[in-house]
């Protein structure tokens, strides 16, 4: 009952957020220069044809009319069709302009559904790596504030932060893939192709985890219930693993929520470098091709994921710390 | 008293020549004493005398820079100083410790019950979980936690301070320790709750044969609680006697002073009752039917609940009065203070200051009025800006009200500093270096620099020890004589109120249940709650009201959604049917005394008709 009311409220707020994001993206796309129809039909096509097609597609109607029509479809679960991509896959170039192919353009939802699992896989693996690196270092640093482990944590995270991700990606690809031939790097033909980009992402995320954990663990270790636990007879392990870690988890959880949302939204640079067929690559291509419906679709899905992850994080946080009233 | 035959032959704890230092500075020197099984030994001493350090040393819980410099602590014959491993194995099992701050003592993210079970199984792994759970619930019941089986599953933040302290006592006793070290456990509690805890501790000592080292800073409490009292002074044991002998024949000068200065409730001494106040003049502040509710969102409930913080408050303060408002924590004292000073507007009722309604004044008018009544706040550490020099802090109110030139303001600040006893050299100092007493003087100086007529003191003295309190009270007296101030003291401390106030209002759950002159309240209280407060007040005197007859069980009900009838009915030893149906209004008992209880004879007319109307709910 309580949970249901919370969910109803948060989902309602989420719907408003998604609506606003859609409206913003929709308007921006139509205000910025660059005519998608010109790109679709190719530079050689006559202006009259461009206008004709544009009018036929409804692109010359007032923006609010277009938006209303679009949202109406979205509500029925239809994110529209790509301007550019045929159902088969590769983008349709302007030169191959041919009116008859327009019926076979790919559904935006299908395009997203194909790539999203790839990004999800990458994001989850990156998170796992980041936690494997960040949690031990961060907790250790937090247990000994001002001492060697704390400084090690600081050095490690400074080092990680100072590595630019595209540079690290290229270096790792050269080292592990080209020189040592341990891991494949470019494209995707199986799970092993996820490991390298995930590692690069993990190095990017780990400093945040380390920093958040050192601060929150050190803060919790300074609280009186931890001090008193000693005289109550609890062992050091019980104090650290049952109490200190649980109490430091909420800031970490919030951080993970934000990071995970960002990962799922598509990791543009990394997917581009490794030519990894995820949402990020899809987004880059969609933007370059002025593929309005696809860009809008990705924005809506990303916003929805963001909302859902936030709700999940808050639910988990209250499960960990019941004082956090929603 | 509790020495049984086997216990009398061997001592449980034997401390010899114990020394503790912080770095190079000695904190405890040559401490030696014995503690027999099942006995209660109180340790008292002024703030900073080393009581907490002693408690921690005995619990093998010293942390850097504190360290044992010599001596031994023998527990059942084995030296804990020489054998830290053994000491660690005793912690929480044979030697239990309860501290004075129950608020942060348990993990906020786990239920109280789970932590009790965890602790028991940490020190006694052989006990199965189900048995541990049953034992925890049994003990929670033993310490009078209402519906213990349900409370077992609640989180620490759902417990009130008093309940939490009782839960910590359960936590300490659950492993059947032979020694309980209780460091100032009643300090943060209201008097009625503290009295319950003391009673409980004696019962537990009796039922579970636990020896108790009871550390406290109040002589009456120490004497009340124990078989013997040990006095600590500057890190040394200066004497040890039974309570009766200690009070009758104190051996050390510190103890003698302590007893001589001890304020009394009934045996004469200095009281605020003597002053002659003309109560037929116009009141300087007159409060009628004041009510304020706050809306809170309760967990797991639809909509909002209303917390009735202040209800039906009625009283008059006359020029030259020392008016006291007493009551336990959460009774609405501080909400009342905010209403009196116009910081918040009431839902109903009025606050007349010299004939003008503060509750309805425009913001501009309120600013002007505030010059004439000033507030001196509770927390000596929280309310001074740490970065500005003392002189600037004092001149700020003058600047805000655009009074005088810079030079005049400086002279005025220096004059006020001299008046409250802050030396001139502090003018450019930052407040960070001030002691609690000096900070409180600075707060008073800041309040009186605008030459107000009325000063409202919200728990101004509660953070100070007995000696420092006495000095400040003398200062207040002097200032009153010079400037004709009227004071309102908001306090939970009956002894203080007895010393200084001429007229006292007793609050319970947001209501004034009794308003009476000093003598009348202490010798002929008109409300059962006042009697309960008097019976629980710590004092060495023969009590006029015995706790057995008057002391309350439990704690005040939540001010959310109060039941109809007398708010006190759920705890009142004398409640009868009418009390549960109808809320008694304040009624005159003659001689300017009023009480809200049906047990008082009906006067011909109710004095304050307004008080009978319940504010809009
Ligand atoms: N961790 C510490 N490091 C350095 N000095 C300390 C430490 N703890 C206590 N002291 C010093 O030891 C002395 C005794 O302190 P202690 O806390 O035992 O006083 P107390 O008698 O318990 O006072 P109170 O009644 O205020 O609780 C004080 O001078 C204090 O400054
Ligand atoms: S009115 Fe009744 S319940 Fe209230 S205080 Fe008097 S006797 Fe007790
Ligand atoms: Mg202490």
Short mmCIF file of N, CA and C in Angstrom, two decimals, chain A residues 2 6 9-10 246-254 313-326, chain B residues 108-109 155 157 297 299-300:
data_model
loop_
_atom_site.label_atom_id
_atom_site.label_comp_id
_atom_site.label_asym_id
_atom_site.label_seq_id
_atom_site.Cartn_x
_atom_site.Cartn_y
_atom_site.Cartn_z
N UNK A 2 1.76 1.28 0.98
CA UNK A 2 2.70 2.38 1.12
C UNK A 2 3.59 2.47 -0.12
N UNK A 6 3.92 5.28 -3.17
CA UNK A 6 5.22 5.83 -3.54
C UNK A 6 5.48 5.64 -5.04
N UNK A 9 3.31 7.86 -7.21
CA UNK A 9 3.74 9.25 -7.22
C UNK A 9 5.00 9.42 -8.09
N UNK A 10 5.98 8.53 -7.86
CA UNK A 10 7.24 8.69 -8.58
C UNK A 10 7.08 8.42 -10.06
N UNK A 246 27.24 -1.32 5.69
CA UNK A 246 25.83 -1.07 5.40
C UNK A 246 25.51 0.41 5.51
N UNK A 247 26.09 1.04 6.53
CA UNK A 247 25.79 2.46 6.70
C UNK A 247 26.45 3.34 5.64
N UNK A 248 27.55 2.85 5.05
CA UNK A 248 28.18 3.68 4.01
C UNK A 248 27.56 3.42 2.65
N UNK A 249 26.64 2.47 2.58
CA UNK A 249 26.17 2.03 1.26
C UNK A 249 25.28 3.05 0.56
N UNK A 250 24.57 3.87 1.32
CA UNK A 250 23.58 4.73 0.67
C UNK A 250 24.22 5.76 -0.28
N UNK A 251 25.27 6.46 0.14
CA UNK A 251 25.91 7.38 -0.83
C UNK A 251 26.43 6.64 -2.06
N UNK A 252 26.98 5.43 -1.82
CA UNK A 252 27.49 4.65 -2.95
C UNK A 252 26.36 4.30 -3.91
N UNK A 253 25.23 3.91 -3.31
CA UNK A 253 24.09 3.52 -4.13
C UNK A 253 23.62 4.68 -5.00
N UNK A 254 23.56 5.86 -4.41
CA UNK A 254 23.16 7.03 -5.19
C UNK A 254 24.12 7.26 -6.35
N UNK A 313 16.79 3.08 -7.08
CA UNK A 313 17.82 3.49 -6.12
C UNK A 313 17.17 3.97 -4.82
N UNK A 314 16.12 4.77 -4.95
CA UNK A 314 15.48 5.28 -3.74
C UNK A 314 14.82 4.17 -2.94
N UNK A 315 14.22 3.23 -3.63
CA UNK A 315 13.61 2.09 -2.92
C UNK A 315 14.69 1.30 -2.18
N UNK A 316 15.78 1.03 -2.86
CA UNK A 316 16.87 0.28 -2.23
C UNK A 316 17.44 1.05 -1.04
N UNK A 317 17.60 2.36 -1.23
CA UNK A 317 18.18 3.17 -0.15
C UNK A 317 17.30 3.12 1.09
N UNK A 318 15.99 3.17 0.91
CA UNK A 318 15.13 3.11 2.09
C UNK A 318 15.13 1.72 2.70
N UNK A 319 15.37 0.71 1.85
CA UNK A 319 15.46 -0.63 2.42
C UNK A 319 16.71 -0.74 3.29
N UNK A 320 17.78 -0.07 2.87
CA UNK A 320 19.02 -0.11 3.66
C UNK A 320 18.89 0.76 4.90
N UNK A 321 18.43 1.97 4.70
CA UNK A 321 18.34 2.91 5.81
C UNK A 321 16.90 3.39 5.96
N UNK A 322 16.15 2.82 6.89
CA UNK A 322 14.73 3.13 6.98
C UNK A 322 14.44 4.56 7.41
N UNK A 323 15.48 5.29 7.83
CA UNK A 323 15.20 6.68 8.21
C UNK A 323 14.91 7.55 7.00
N UNK A 324 15.38 7.11 5.83
CA UNK A 324 15.14 7.90 4.63
C UNK A 324 13.69 7.72 4.22
N UNK A 325 12.89 8.66 4.64
CA UNK A 325 11.49 8.60 4.28
C UNK A 325 11.37 8.97 2.82
N UNK A 326 10.51 8.27 2.11
CA UNK A 326 10.40 8.77 0.74
C UNK A 326 9.44 9.95 0.71
N UNK B 108 21.75 2.85 13.18
CA UNK B 108 20.42 3.34 12.81
C UNK B 108 19.74 2.53 11.72
N UNK B 109 20.48 1.67 11.04
CA UNK B 109 19.86 0.95 9.92
C UNK B 109 19.39 -0.44 10.30
N UNK B 155 13.12 0.43 14.72
CA UNK B 155 14.47 0.97 14.55
C UNK B 155 14.78 1.96 15.65
N UNK B 157 15.58 4.98 15.65
CA UNK B 157 15.00 6.33 15.56
C UNK B 157 13.52 6.35 15.93
N UNK B 297 4.15 14.64 8.23
CA UNK B 297 3.76 13.49 7.44
C UNK B 297 4.24 12.26 8.20
N UNK B 299 5.00 8.33 8.83
CA UNK B 299 5.40 7.21 8.00
C UNK B 299 4.26 6.22 7.85
N UNK B 300 4.06 5.75 6.67
CA UNK B 300 3.10 4.68 6.45
C UNK B 300 1.67 5.11 6.67
#
